[in-house]
Coordinates of C-alpha atoms and ligand atoms in Angstrom, one line a residue:
M150 CA -9.6 -7.6 -15.7
R151 CA -11.0 -11.1 -16.2
P152 CA -12.5 -12.8 -13.2
S153 CA -10.0 -15.2 -11.8
S154 CA -9.6 -17.5 -8.9
R155 CA -5.9 -17.1 -8.2
W156 CA -6.6 -16.5 -4.5
R157 CA -8.9 -19.5 -4.3
A158 CA -6.5 -21.5 -6.3
Q159 CA -3.8 -20.7 -3.8
V160 CA -5.9 -21.6 -0.8
G161 CA -6.9 -24.8 -2.6
L162 CA -3.3 -25.6 -3.1
S163 CA -2.3 -25.3 0.5
V164 CA -5.3 -27.4 1.5
L165 CA -4.1 -30.0 -1.0
L166 CA -0.5 -29.8 0.4
A167 CA -1.8 -30.3 3.9
A168 CA -3.8 -33.3 2.8
C169 CA -0.7 -34.8 1.2
G170 CA 1.1 -34.3 4.5
T171 CA -1.5 -36.6 6.2
A172 CA -1.0 -39.4 3.7
A173 CA 0.0 -42.6 5.4
G174 CA 3.5 -43.9 4.8
R175 CA 5.0 -40.4 4.3
A176 CA 8.6 -40.9 5.0
S177 CA 9.6 -37.6 6.4
N178 CA 8.6 -36.3 9.8
K179 CA 7.4 -33.1 8.2
A180 CA 4.9 -31.4 10.5
V181 CA 1.4 -31.3 9.1
R182 CA 0.6 -27.7 8.4
S183 CA -2.7 -26.6 9.7
A184 CA -4.9 -24.3 7.7
V185 CA -4.1 -20.7 7.1
S186 CA -6.2 -18.4 9.4
E187 CA -6.8 -14.7 8.5
G188 CA -6.8 -14.2 12.2
V189 CA -3.0 -14.4 12.1
K190 CA -1.7 -11.2 10.4
V191 CA 1.9 -11.0 9.1
D192 CA 3.9 -8.9 6.7
Q193 CA 3.4 -11.2 3.7
V194 CA 6.7 -10.0 2.2
G195 CA 8.6 -10.4 5.4
Y196 CA 10.9 -9.0 8.0
L197 CA 14.5 -7.8 8.3
P198 CA 16.8 -10.2 10.4
A199 CA 18.0 -7.5 12.7
R200 CA 14.7 -5.7 13.4
P201 CA 11.6 -6.4 15.5
K202 CA 9.3 -9.1 14.1
L203 CA 5.7 -8.9 15.2
A204 CA 2.5 -10.6 14.0
M205 CA -1.0 -9.8 15.2
V206 CA -3.5 -12.4 16.3
T207 CA -7.1 -11.4 16.3
D208 CA -9.1 -14.6 16.8
A209 CA -10.2 -15.6 20.3
R210 CA -9.7 -19.3 19.6
A211 CA -5.9 -18.8 20.0
T212 CA -4.9 -20.5 23.2
G213 CA -1.7 -18.6 23.8
A214 CA 1.3 -20.6 22.5
F215 CA 2.7 -20.0 19.0
S216 CA 5.7 -21.3 17.0
V217 CA 7.6 -20.1 14.0
R218 CA 8.0 -22.9 11.4
R219 CA 10.2 -23.2 8.4
T220 CA 8.1 -23.3 5.2
R221 CA 10.3 -26.0 3.6
D222 CA 9.9 -28.7 6.2
G223 CA 7.7 -27.4 9.0
A224 CA 10.5 -27.5 11.5
E225 CA 9.9 -25.4 14.6
I226 CA 12.6 -22.7 14.7
A227 CA 11.3 -20.5 17.5
G228 CA 8.3 -20.1 19.7
G229 CA 6.6 -18.0 22.3
T230 CA 3.5 -16.9 24.0
L231 CA 1.0 -14.3 22.7
G232 CA 0.8 -11.0 24.5
P233 CA -2.2 -9.7 26.4
A234 CA -5.4 -9.0 24.5
L235 CA -5.6 -5.3 23.5
A236 CA -8.8 -3.7 22.3
D237 CA -8.3 -1.7 19.1
P238 CA -11.0 0.9 18.7
D239 CA -9.9 1.8 15.2
T240 CA -10.7 -1.7 13.8
G241 CA -12.9 -3.1 16.5
D242 CA -10.4 -6.0 16.7
T243 CA -9.0 -7.6 19.9
V244 CA -5.3 -7.9 19.1
R245 CA -2.7 -10.1 20.7
L246 CA 1.0 -9.7 19.7
A247 CA 3.2 -12.6 18.6
D248 CA 6.7 -11.3 19.1
F249 CA 9.2 -13.5 17.3
S250 CA 12.0 -10.9 17.1
A251 CA 14.4 -13.5 18.4
L252 CA 14.3 -15.2 15.0
T253 CA 17.4 -14.1 13.1
E254 CA 17.7 -17.0 10.7
T255 CA 17.0 -16.2 7.1
G256 CA 14.6 -18.1 5.0
S257 CA 10.9 -18.6 4.5
F258 CA 8.7 -19.2 7.5
Y259 CA 5.1 -19.2 8.9
L260 CA 3.6 -18.9 12.3
D261 CA 1.6 -21.7 13.8
V262 CA -0.8 -20.4 16.4
A263 CA -2.1 -23.0 18.9
G264 CA -5.9 -23.4 18.7
L265 CA -6.1 -21.3 15.5
G266 CA -4.0 -22.1 12.5
T267 CA -1.1 -20.8 10.5
S268 CA -0.1 -17.5 9.0
D269 CA 0.7 -16.7 5.4
D270 CA 4.3 -17.4 4.5
F271 CA 6.9 -14.6 4.9
E272 CA 10.6 -14.3 4.3
V273 CA 13.4 -13.1 6.6
A274 CA 16.4 -11.7 4.7
P275 CA 18.5 -8.6 4.6
D276 CA 17.2 -7.7 1.1
V277 CA 13.7 -8.9 1.9
Y278 CA 12.2 -5.7 0.4
A279 CA 14.2 -5.7 -2.9
R280 CA 11.4 -7.1 -5.0
A281 CA 8.8 -4.8 -3.4
F282 CA 11.0 -1.8 -4.2
L283 CA 11.3 -3.0 -7.8
L284 CA 7.6 -3.4 -8.3
V285 CA 6.5 -0.3 -6.5
S286 CA 9.1 1.9 -8.3
R287 CA 8.3 0.2 -11.7
A288 CA 4.6 1.0 -11.3
F289 CA 5.5 4.6 -12.3
Y290 CA 6.6 3.3 -15.7
G291 CA 3.2 1.7 -15.9
Q292 CA 1.6 5.1 -15.4
R293 CA 3.5 6.8 -18.2
C294 CA 1.5 8.8 -20.7
G295 CA 2.5 9.7 -24.2
M296 CA 4.5 6.6 -25.0
A297 CA 4.0 2.9 -25.5
V298 CA 4.3 1.0 -22.2
D299 CA 5.2 -2.6 -21.9
L300 CA 6.0 -4.3 -18.5
A301 CA 7.2 -7.5 -20.2
P302 CA 9.3 -9.6 -19.7
L303 CA 8.8 -9.2 -15.9
H304 CA 5.0 -8.8 -16.4
P305 CA 4.0 -9.9 -19.9
G306 CA 0.7 -8.7 -21.1
Y307 CA 0.7 -5.4 -19.2
S308 CA 1.1 -3.0 -22.1
H309 CA -0.6 -0.3 -24.1
P310 CA 0.3 1.8 -27.2
A311 CA 1.1 5.5 -26.8
C312 CA -1.9 7.4 -25.4
H313 CA -2.9 11.1 -25.4
V314 CA -0.5 12.0 -28.3
A315 CA -1.1 13.3 -31.8
G316 CA -2.9 10.7 -33.8
T317 CA -4.9 9.4 -30.9
R318 CA -8.5 10.4 -30.0
N319 CA -7.7 13.0 -27.4
P320 CA -4.1 14.3 -27.7
D321 CA -2.5 16.5 -25.1
A322 CA -3.7 19.2 -25.3
L323 CA -5.9 22.2 -26.0
F324 CA -6.1 25.3 -23.9
H325 CA -9.3 25.4 -21.9
A326 CA -11.4 28.5 -21.8
S327 CA -10.5 28.7 -18.0
A328 CA -6.9 29.2 -19.1
G329 CA -7.6 32.5 -20.9
A330 CA -6.1 31.1 -24.0
S331 CA -7.1 28.9 -27.0
G332 CA -5.6 26.5 -29.5
A333 CA -3.3 23.6 -29.1
V334 CA -0.3 23.2 -26.8
D335 CA 2.2 20.4 -26.2
G336 CA 1.3 18.7 -22.9
S337 CA 2.3 15.2 -23.8
G338 CA 4.3 12.9 -21.5
G339 CA 4.3 12.5 -17.7
W340 CA 2.4 10.0 -15.6
H341 CA -1.3 9.4 -15.3
D342 CA -2.2 10.6 -11.8
A343 CA -4.0 7.6 -10.5
G344 CA -6.9 5.3 -11.6
D345 CA -7.9 8.2 -13.9
Y346 CA -5.9 9.6 -16.8
G347 CA -5.6 13.2 -15.6
K348 CA -2.2 14.9 -14.9
Y349 CA -2.1 17.3 -12.0
V350 CA 0.9 19.4 -11.1
V351 CA 0.3 19.7 -7.4
N352 CA 0.2 15.9 -7.0
S353 CA 3.0 15.4 -9.5
G354 CA 5.1 17.7 -7.4
I355 CA 5.1 15.8 -4.1
S356 CA 5.3 12.5 -5.9
T357 CA 8.3 13.4 -8.0
G358 CA 9.9 15.2 -5.1
E359 CA 9.7 12.1 -2.9
L360 CA 11.2 9.9 -5.6
L361 CA 14.1 12.3 -6.1
W362 CA 14.5 12.4 -2.3
A363 CA 14.6 8.6 -2.2
Y364 CA 17.6 8.7 -4.5
E365 CA 19.2 11.6 -2.7
A366 CA 18.9 9.9 0.7
F367 CA 19.9 6.4 -0.4
P368 CA 21.9 6.9 -3.6
E369 CA 23.8 3.6 -3.7
R370 CA 20.8 1.5 -2.8
V371 CA 18.5 3.2 -5.4
A372 CA 21.2 3.2 -8.1
A373 CA 21.7 -0.5 -7.6
A374 CA 18.1 -1.3 -8.6
N375 CA 17.5 -2.3 -12.2
L376 CA 13.9 -1.2 -12.8
Q377 CA 13.8 -2.8 -16.2
I378 CA 12.5 0.4 -17.9
P379 CA 13.3 1.5 -21.5
E380 CA 16.2 3.7 -20.2
S381 CA 17.8 1.0 -18.1
G382 CA 21.6 0.8 -18.8
N383 CA 22.0 4.4 -19.9
G384 CA 24.3 5.3 -17.1
V385 CA 21.7 7.2 -15.1
P386 CA 20.0 5.5 -12.1
D387 CA 16.7 4.1 -13.3
L388 CA 14.6 5.8 -10.6
L389 CA 16.1 9.2 -11.8
D390 CA 15.2 8.3 -15.4
E391 CA 11.7 7.5 -14.3
A392 CA 11.5 10.9 -12.4
R393 CA 12.9 12.7 -15.5
W394 CA 10.1 11.3 -17.6
N395 CA 7.6 13.3 -15.4
L396 CA 9.8 16.3 -14.9
R397 CA 9.9 16.8 -18.7
W398 CA 6.1 16.9 -18.7
M399 CA 6.1 19.3 -15.7
L400 CA 8.4 21.6 -17.6
K401 CA 5.7 21.8 -20.4
M402 CA 3.2 23.0 -17.8
Q403 CA 5.2 26.2 -17.1
D404 CA 3.8 29.2 -18.9
A405 CA 5.9 31.8 -20.6
D406 CA 5.5 34.2 -17.6
G407 CA 6.9 31.5 -15.2
G408 CA 3.6 30.5 -13.6
V409 CA 2.6 26.9 -13.7
W410 CA -0.7 25.4 -14.9
H411 CA -2.6 23.5 -12.3
K412 CA -3.6 20.5 -14.4
L413 CA -4.2 18.8 -17.7
T414 CA -7.3 16.7 -17.9
S415 CA -10.5 16.3 -19.8
E416 CA -13.6 18.1 -18.4
R417 CA -15.1 14.8 -17.2
F418 CA -13.7 11.4 -16.3
G419 CA -13.9 8.9 -19.2
S420 CA -15.0 5.3 -18.8
F421 CA -13.0 2.2 -17.8
V422 CA -11.0 1.9 -21.0
M423 CA -7.3 1.7 -21.9
P424 CA -5.6 5.1 -22.1
E425 CA -5.3 5.1 -25.9
A426 CA -9.1 4.7 -26.1
D427 CA -9.8 7.4 -23.4
D428 CA -13.3 8.6 -24.1
G429 CA -13.4 11.5 -21.6
G430 CA -13.4 14.0 -24.4
P431 CA -10.8 16.6 -25.3
R432 CA -7.9 17.1 -22.9
Y433 CA -7.1 20.6 -21.8
V434 CA -4.6 22.7 -20.0
I435 CA -6.9 24.1 -17.4
G436 CA -6.7 27.4 -15.6
T437 CA -8.3 29.2 -12.7
G438 CA -10.8 31.0 -14.9
S439 CA -9.3 34.5 -14.4
A440 CA -5.9 36.2 -14.6
P441 CA -3.2 35.1 -13.9
Y442 CA -4.8 31.7 -14.6
K443 CA -2.0 29.6 -13.1
S444 CA -2.1 28.5 -9.5
S445 CA 0.3 29.4 -6.7
C446 CA 0.3 25.9 -5.2
A447 CA 1.2 24.3 -8.5
T448 CA 3.9 26.9 -9.1
G449 CA 5.4 26.5 -5.6
D450 CA 5.5 22.7 -5.9
F451 CA 7.0 23.0 -9.3
A452 CA 9.8 25.3 -8.1
A453 CA 10.6 23.0 -5.2
V454 CA 10.8 19.8 -7.4
M455 CA 12.8 21.5 -10.1
A456 CA 15.2 22.7 -7.5
I457 CA 15.7 19.2 -6.2
A458 CA 16.1 17.9 -9.7
A459 CA 18.8 20.5 -10.4
R460 CA 20.8 19.1 -7.4
V461 CA 20.3 15.5 -8.2
F462 CA 20.8 15.6 -12.0
R463 CA 24.0 17.8 -11.9
P464 CA 26.4 14.8 -12.0
F465 CA 24.4 12.9 -14.6
D466 CA 22.9 15.5 -17.0
P467 CA 24.3 19.0 -16.4
E468 CA 22.3 20.5 -19.2
F469 CA 19.0 19.2 -17.8
A470 CA 20.1 20.3 -14.3
G471 CA 20.6 23.8 -15.7
T472 CA 17.2 23.8 -17.5
V473 CA 15.3 22.7 -14.4
L474 CA 17.1 25.2 -12.2
A475 CA 16.3 28.1 -14.5
A476 CA 12.6 26.9 -14.6
A477 CA 12.6 26.8 -10.8
E478 CA 13.9 30.3 -10.5
R479 CA 11.3 31.6 -13.0
A480 CA 8.6 29.9 -11.0
W481 CA 9.8 31.4 -7.8
A482 CA 9.7 34.9 -9.3
W483 CA 6.1 34.3 -10.5
L484 CA 5.2 33.0 -7.0
A485 CA 6.6 36.1 -5.4
R486 CA 4.3 38.2 -7.5
N487 CA 1.3 35.9 -7.1
P488 CA 1.5 34.2 -3.7
S489 CA -2.1 33.2 -3.2
V490 CA -3.9 32.3 -6.4
V491 CA -6.0 29.3 -5.3
F492 CA -7.3 26.8 -7.8
R493 CA -11.0 25.8 -8.0
N494 CA -12.7 23.8 -10.7
C495 CA -14.7 26.2 -12.8
C496 CA -16.2 26.5 -16.2
G497 CA -17.6 22.9 -16.5
V498 CA -14.6 21.1 -15.2
Q499 CA -15.3 18.0 -13.0
T500 CA -12.0 16.2 -12.7
G501 CA -9.9 16.1 -9.6
E502 CA -9.4 19.5 -8.1
Y503 CA -6.4 19.2 -5.8
G504 CA -7.9 22.4 -4.4
D505 CA -5.4 23.4 -1.7
T506 CA -6.5 26.8 -0.3
N507 CA -3.2 27.7 1.3
C508 CA 0.0 27.8 -0.8
A509 CA 2.3 29.3 1.8
D510 CA 3.7 25.8 2.7
E511 CA 4.4 25.2 -1.0
A512 CA 6.3 28.5 -1.1
L513 CA 8.3 27.6 2.0
W514 CA 9.2 24.2 0.3
A515 CA 10.3 26.0 -2.8
A516 CA 12.5 28.5 -0.8
A517 CA 14.0 25.6 1.2
E518 CA 14.9 23.5 -1.9
L519 CA 16.1 26.5 -3.9
F520 CA 18.3 27.4 -0.9
R521 CA 19.6 23.9 -0.5
T522 CA 20.5 23.8 -4.2
T523 CA 21.9 27.2 -4.8
G524 CA 22.7 28.8 -1.4
G525 CA 21.0 31.9 -2.6
S526 CA 20.5 34.5 0.1
Q527 CA 17.0 35.5 -1.0
Y528 CA 15.8 31.9 -0.5
N529 CA 17.5 31.7 2.9
A530 CA 16.0 35.0 4.0
Y531 CA 12.5 33.9 2.9
F532 CA 12.9 30.6 4.7
T533 CA 14.3 31.9 8.0
S534 CA 11.8 34.7 8.2
S535 CA 8.7 32.5 7.6
F536 CA 9.4 28.9 8.8
A537 CA 8.3 29.6 12.3
A538 CA 4.7 29.8 11.2
F539 CA 5.0 26.1 10.2
D540 CA 6.9 24.9 13.2
P541 CA 7.0 22.4 14.8
I542 CA 7.8 19.8 12.1
L543 CA 5.1 17.1 11.7
G544 CA 2.9 19.2 13.9
N545 CA 0.1 18.8 11.4
G546 CA 0.8 15.2 10.5
P547 CA 3.1 13.7 7.9
P548 CA 3.6 15.3 4.4
S549 CA 0.7 15.1 2.0
W550 CA -0.3 16.8 -1.3
P551 CA -1.9 19.8 0.4
D552 CA 0.7 20.1 3.2
V553 CA 4.4 20.0 2.3
R554 CA 5.6 22.1 5.3
S555 CA 7.5 19.2 6.8
L556 CA 9.4 18.6 3.5
A557 CA 10.5 22.2 3.7
L558 CA 11.7 21.9 7.2
F559 CA 13.5 18.6 6.7
T560 CA 15.3 19.8 3.6
Y561 CA 16.5 22.9 5.3
A562 CA 17.8 20.8 8.2
L563 CA 19.6 18.5 5.7
S564 CA 21.1 21.4 3.8
R565 CA 24.9 21.4 3.3
Q566 CA 25.0 25.0 2.3
P567 CA 27.5 27.0 4.3
A568 CA 25.0 29.8 4.7
T569 CA 22.5 27.6 6.5
D570 CA 21.3 29.4 9.6
E571 CA 22.6 27.0 12.4
A572 CA 20.2 28.3 15.0
V573 CA 17.3 27.6 12.7
R574 CA 18.7 24.2 11.8
A575 CA 19.1 23.4 15.5
R576 CA 15.6 24.3 16.3
I577 CA 14.3 22.1 13.5
R578 CA 16.4 19.2 14.7
V579 CA 15.2 19.5 18.2
D580 CA 11.6 19.6 17.0
A581 CA 12.2 16.6 14.7
A582 CA 13.7 14.6 17.5
A583 CA 10.7 15.4 19.7
A584 CA 8.2 14.6 16.9
G585 CA 10.0 11.4 16.1
A586 CA 9.9 10.3 19.8
A587 CA 6.2 11.1 20.0
L588 CA 5.6 9.1 16.8
V589 CA 7.5 6.1 18.2
A590 CA 5.5 6.2 21.4
R591 CA 2.2 6.4 19.5
T592 CA 3.2 3.6 17.2
R593 CA 4.1 1.4 20.1
A594 CA 0.8 2.1 21.8
N595 CA -1.2 1.2 18.7
P596 CA -2.4 -2.4 18.8
Y597 CA -1.4 -2.8 15.1
R598 CA 1.8 -0.8 15.7
I599 CA 1.0 1.9 13.1
S600 CA 1.4 5.7 13.5
L601 CA -2.2 6.6 12.4
R602 CA -4.4 8.6 14.6
P603 CA -8.2 7.8 14.4
T604 CA -8.6 10.9 12.2
D605 CA -5.9 9.8 9.8
Y606 CA -8.2 7.3 8.1
V607 CA -8.8 9.7 5.2
W608 CA -9.0 9.2 1.4
G609 CA -5.6 7.7 0.8
S610 CA -4.9 6.6 4.4
N611 CA -2.4 4.1 3.2
G612 CA -0.5 7.0 1.7
V613 CA -0.6 8.6 5.1
V614 CA 0.9 5.4 6.6
A615 CA 3.6 5.5 4.0
N616 CA 4.3 9.1 4.7
Y617 CA 4.6 8.5 8.4
G618 CA 7.2 6.0 7.4
V619 CA 9.0 8.7 5.3
A620 CA 8.8 11.1 8.2
L621 CA 10.3 8.5 10.6
A622 CA 13.1 7.6 8.2
L623 CA 13.9 11.4 7.7
A624 CA 13.9 11.9 11.5
Y625 CA 16.3 8.9 11.6
A626 CA 18.5 10.6 9.0
L627 CA 18.8 13.6 11.4
Q628 CA 19.3 11.5 14.5
P629 CA 20.1 7.8 14.1
D630 CA 18.0 6.3 16.9
P631 CA 17.1 2.8 15.7
A632 CA 13.6 3.1 17.3
L633 CA 12.7 5.6 14.6
L634 CA 13.5 3.2 11.7
D635 CA 11.9 0.3 13.6
A636 CA 8.7 2.4 13.8
A637 CA 9.0 3.2 10.0
A638 CA 9.2 -0.6 9.4
E639 CA 6.1 -1.2 11.5
N640 CA 4.1 1.1 9.3
L641 CA 5.4 -0.9 6.3
H642 CA 4.3 -4.2 7.8
Y643 CA 0.7 -2.9 8.0
L644 CA 0.7 -2.0 4.3
L645 CA 2.1 -5.5 3.4
G646 CA -0.5 -7.6 5.2
R647 CA -0.4 -7.0 8.9
N648 CA -3.8 -5.2 9.0
T649 CA -7.3 -6.1 10.0
F650 CA -8.0 -7.6 6.5
A651 CA -4.8 -9.6 6.4
L652 CA -4.5 -8.1 2.9
S653 CA -1.4 -6.9 1.1
W654 CA -2.2 -3.5 -0.1
V655 CA 0.3 -3.7 -3.0
T656 CA -1.0 -5.4 -6.2
Q657 CA 0.8 -8.6 -7.0
L658 CA 2.9 -8.6 -3.9
G659 CA 2.5 -11.1 -1.1
V660 CA 0.4 -14.2 -0.8
R661 CA -2.9 -12.4 -0.5
P662 CA -2.8 -9.1 -2.3
Y663 CA -5.9 -6.9 -3.0
R664 CA -7.1 -7.5 -6.5
H665 CA -9.6 -4.9 -7.6
P666 CA -8.1 -1.4 -7.7
H667 CA -9.9 1.6 -9.1
H668 CA -7.4 1.7 -12.0
R669 CA -8.6 2.0 -15.6
P670 CA -5.9 -0.1 -17.2
S671 CA -6.4 -2.9 -14.7
G672 CA -10.2 -2.8 -15.3
A673 CA -10.0 -2.6 -19.0
D674 CA -7.3 -5.0 -20.0
A675 CA -7.4 -8.8 -20.4
N676 CA -5.1 -9.7 -17.6
A677 CA -6.5 -11.7 -14.6
E678 CA -4.5 -9.7 -12.1
P679 CA -4.3 -5.9 -11.8
W680 CA -1.2 -4.0 -12.9
P681 CA 1.6 -4.8 -10.4
G682 CA 3.2 -2.7 -7.6
M683 CA 0.4 -0.3 -6.9
L684 CA -0.6 0.8 -3.3
S685 CA -4.3 0.9 -2.6
G686 CA -5.7 4.2 -1.1
G687 CA -7.0 2.2 1.9
P688 CA -9.6 2.7 4.6
N689 CA -11.5 6.0 4.4
R690 CA -13.8 6.7 7.4
Y691 CA -15.2 9.8 5.7
G692 CA -16.5 8.0 2.6
G693 CA -17.0 9.5 -0.8
D694 CA -18.0 6.8 -3.2
P695 CA -21.1 4.7 -3.7
V696 CA -19.5 1.5 -2.5
I697 CA -18.2 2.5 0.9
D698 CA -21.0 4.9 1.4
A699 CA -23.4 1.9 1.2
M700 CA -21.6 -0.1 3.8
P701 CA -23.1 -0.4 7.3
A702 CA -21.4 1.6 10.0
T703 CA -17.9 0.3 10.7
P704 CA -14.9 1.4 12.8
P705 CA -12.7 3.8 10.8
A706 CA -10.0 1.3 9.8
R707 CA -12.5 -1.1 8.4
R708 CA -14.1 1.3 6.0
Y709 CA -12.6 -0.3 2.9
R710 CA -13.7 -2.6 0.1
D711 CA -11.5 -4.4 -2.4
D712 CA -13.9 -3.2 -5.1
Q713 CA -13.1 -1.4 -8.3
G714 CA -16.0 0.9 -7.8
S715 CA -14.6 2.2 -4.5
Y716 CA -12.5 5.1 -5.7
A717 CA -12.5 6.6 -2.2
S718 CA -11.0 3.5 -0.6
N719 CA -9.4 1.5 -3.4
E720 CA -8.0 3.8 -6.0
I721 CA -4.2 3.9 -6.6
A722 CA -2.2 7.2 -7.0
I723 CA 1.3 8.3 -7.7
N724 CA 1.4 10.2 -4.4
W725 CA 0.7 7.0 -2.4
N726 CA 3.3 5.0 -4.3
A727 CA 6.1 7.5 -4.0
P728 CA 6.3 7.6 -0.2
L729 CA 6.2 3.8 -0.3
V730 CA 9.3 3.8 -2.7
F731 CA 11.1 6.1 -0.1
L732 CA 10.0 3.9 2.8
L733 CA 11.2 0.7 1.1
A734 CA 14.5 2.3 0.2
S735 CA 15.0 3.3 3.8
L736 CA 15.0 -0.5 4.7
L737 CA 17.1 -1.8 1.8
P738 CA 20.6 -3.1 2.5
D739 CA 23.6 -1.0 1.4
P740 CA 25.1 -2.8 -1.7
A741 CA 28.4 -4.5 -1.1
R742 CA 31.3 -2.3 -2.4
Ligands
9MR875 O1 -12.3 7.6 -11.7 C1 -12.4 8.8 -11.0 C2 -11.4 8.8 -9.9 O2 -10.1 8.8 -10.5 C3 -11.6 10.0 -9.0 O3 -10.7 9.9 -7.9 C4 -13.0 10.0 -8.5 C5 -13.3 11.2 -7.6 O4 -13.1 12.4 -8.3 O5 -13.9 10.0 -9.5 C6 -13.8 8.9 -10.4 O6 -14.7 9.0 -11.4 C7 -16.0 8.7 -11.0 C8 -16.8 10.0 -11.0 O7 -16.4 10.9 -10.1 C9 -18.3 9.7 -10.9 N1 -18.8 8.8 -11.8 C10 -18.1 7.5 -11.8 C11 -16.6 7.7 -12.0 C12 -15.8 6.4 -11.9 O8 -16.2 5.5 -12.8
9MR876 O1 -5.9 12.2 -3.0 C1 -7.0 13.1 -3.1 C2 -7.8 13.2 -1.8 O2 -6.9 13.8 -0.8 C3 -9.1 13.9 -2.0 O3 -9.8 13.8 -0.8 C4 -9.9 13.3 -3.1 C5 -11.2 14.0 -3.4 O4 -11.0 15.3 -3.8 O5 -9.1 13.4 -4.3 C6 -8.0 12.6 -4.2 O6 -7.2 12.7 -5.4 C7 -7.8 12.1 -6.6 C8 -7.8 13.2 -7.6 O7 -8.7 14.2 -7.3 C9 -8.1 12.7 -9.0 N1 -7.3 11.6 -9.4 C10 -7.4 10.5 -8.4 C11 -6.9 11.0 -7.0 C12 -6.9 9.8 -6.0 O8 -8.2 9.3 -5.7
ZN877 ZN1 -2.1 9.1 -21.4

C-alpha cells in the first residue's frame, strides 16, 4: 500500500467547506458546519428509519444540547439533550448518549453537539446497509486462491493472477511428513484464511457455514444482491456461488477414509508479497504427525458445513447437493470412529494452529446439521442424547471457531424435520429466549451498547461482536421480539464507527475507515487504500504481537492499533467477515415482490 493522505484530504475538504460557508455575501442561510469532533461517535454508514438511533459523546466540553442536521443544507431536523455521563471501564471513556431515535426522515445527516462540534455524516434509509453487505460479502471473492481475482470495475486495481496453482512458485500442494504420506495432491482453490495465505478447514467451516446460513435465513434478501463476481448471472444466488468456491476446496481436503485434513499451509509464513509471489516455501497438506493424521474438529466442521450445503444447494445444483451430502456422511462415519483426535502443530510447522482441544461441539453441530438435512434417526439420537452437556445455548458466549455448540443448538431448534424431538426443541427455545433477554439487558447496560463482556476483548474481538449480532438475530428468528434485533443492530453500530476510536472497522466503508490491516495483498499492492470490505480483528487485551505488546497499559477496549504489524489486533479473517455478512443480512429490507 502506498502512503496516502485520503483521511487528511477529507478532513481538509470539510475545513475548506466550512470556510466557504463563512464567506461574506453567501446567499443561502445554510448553517455553518462546525468542525468534526472524534468525541462524537456515530455509525458512519447509518441507521434504519424504524430502529433506535444512538450516538456516543465522550468529550467533556459538550454542554448538553445537540441537534441533528441535514448534510445538504445544515437544516436542523431534530434535537435533544445528552444523557447522563456514564463511566465505561472497558474503554476508560466517559460516555453520554445522544438519542435521536425520533428521527425517521431518510437522507444524509450529522449531529451538531453544543460546545464540541459535529459528527461524521451518516445515512438514514431502509436499505442503509446494502452497500456494506455488498462489500463485506465481496471480500470473500478477494480472498480466493487458485484463480485470477479482479475487483474491477467496482474497485479497479485490486487484482492478482492465479496463485498457488501449477506453474506458480508454490502450488497446492504436497503431502507433509506430518500427514503420513508423500507426493503431490490437488489442494487448489478455496479462500486464503486471513492476512496470511494459509487455508485451514476448522476456520473455513464456521465461515462457510455462517455464509450459507445467511442465505438460508434471509433467502430473498441475499439472492437480490449482485455481488459482481465471475459467476454473477448464472442463476444461482451470488453468495452461494461464493460459498461453493470454498466448498469445492474443502471437498479436496477429505481423505479417502472420510477423515478431513486440518490445514494446507507452508511451514512458515511468507513475507508481505502478493499471493502469486508467496515466498513461504512449499505448501503442504498437514497432518497431526501420527495415525489417523486427520483431525476430529476439522472432520466435524466439514460434516456440518457439507450437510448445510446439501440443503441449500438442492434446488440450484442437485448433483452438487448429492456430492456434499455423501461427503458429509463419510466424514460423520470417520468421526464416529475417531471422536477426539486433536490437532497440534508438529514437525517444523509454524503457521496458524487452530488447535481446538475439544471436538465434541463440532460433532454435535455435525449431527444437528445432518439431522436437519436428512431427518436421519442416528443423527437425531446422537443430538438428543448429547446436547444437554452443551446447554444452555450461548452459555459460553457466542459462536466462534473453537466453540460451535450454539450453532448446533440453533439449527436443531430451526429444524423442520418431522422427527424433531419437540421437548428438546422447546428446551432450546426457552434457553434461547432467556439468553437473548440477558444479552439485551447487558447490551443496554453497556455505555457503548455492545454485548461484549470485559473478557471478550480477545484476538478477533470484532468477530465476537459480529457473532453476538448473529446470536441475537437467531434468537429473534426463534422469537420475534424487536429488542433482540435492536441489540443486534447496536453491535453493528460499534463496528461501523460508534466506538472509542470513532473508526469504521471495515476497510473502505464509512468516512473514517481503518487503513492498515495485517493483510498481505493490501500491504504488497500499489493501491493507496487496503482491499475493501474487510473487518479488522479489533481490540485484544491479551496481546500477542510486537505492536500492541509495546503499548503502555490501556483499558481492554483500547488495546488496538491501526498498524499493519499488529496481527493480534488488526488482521482480517474470513471467520470475522462471515458473521458480519449474516448480521448485515439480518438488517436488510425484504425486496419488493
Ligand atoms: O502474518 C501472520 C498472521 O497471519 C498470523 O495471524 C500471525 C500469528 O500466527 O503471524 C503472522 O506472521 C508473523 C509471524 O508469526 C512472526 N513473524 C512476523 C509475521 C508477520 O509478518
Ligand atoms: O483467530 C485466531 C485466534 O482465535 C487465535 O487466538 C490466534 C492465535 O492462535 O490465531 C487466530 O487465527 C489466525 C490463524 O492462526 C492464522 N491465520 C490468521 C488468523 C487470524 O489472525
Ligand atoms: Zn493462493
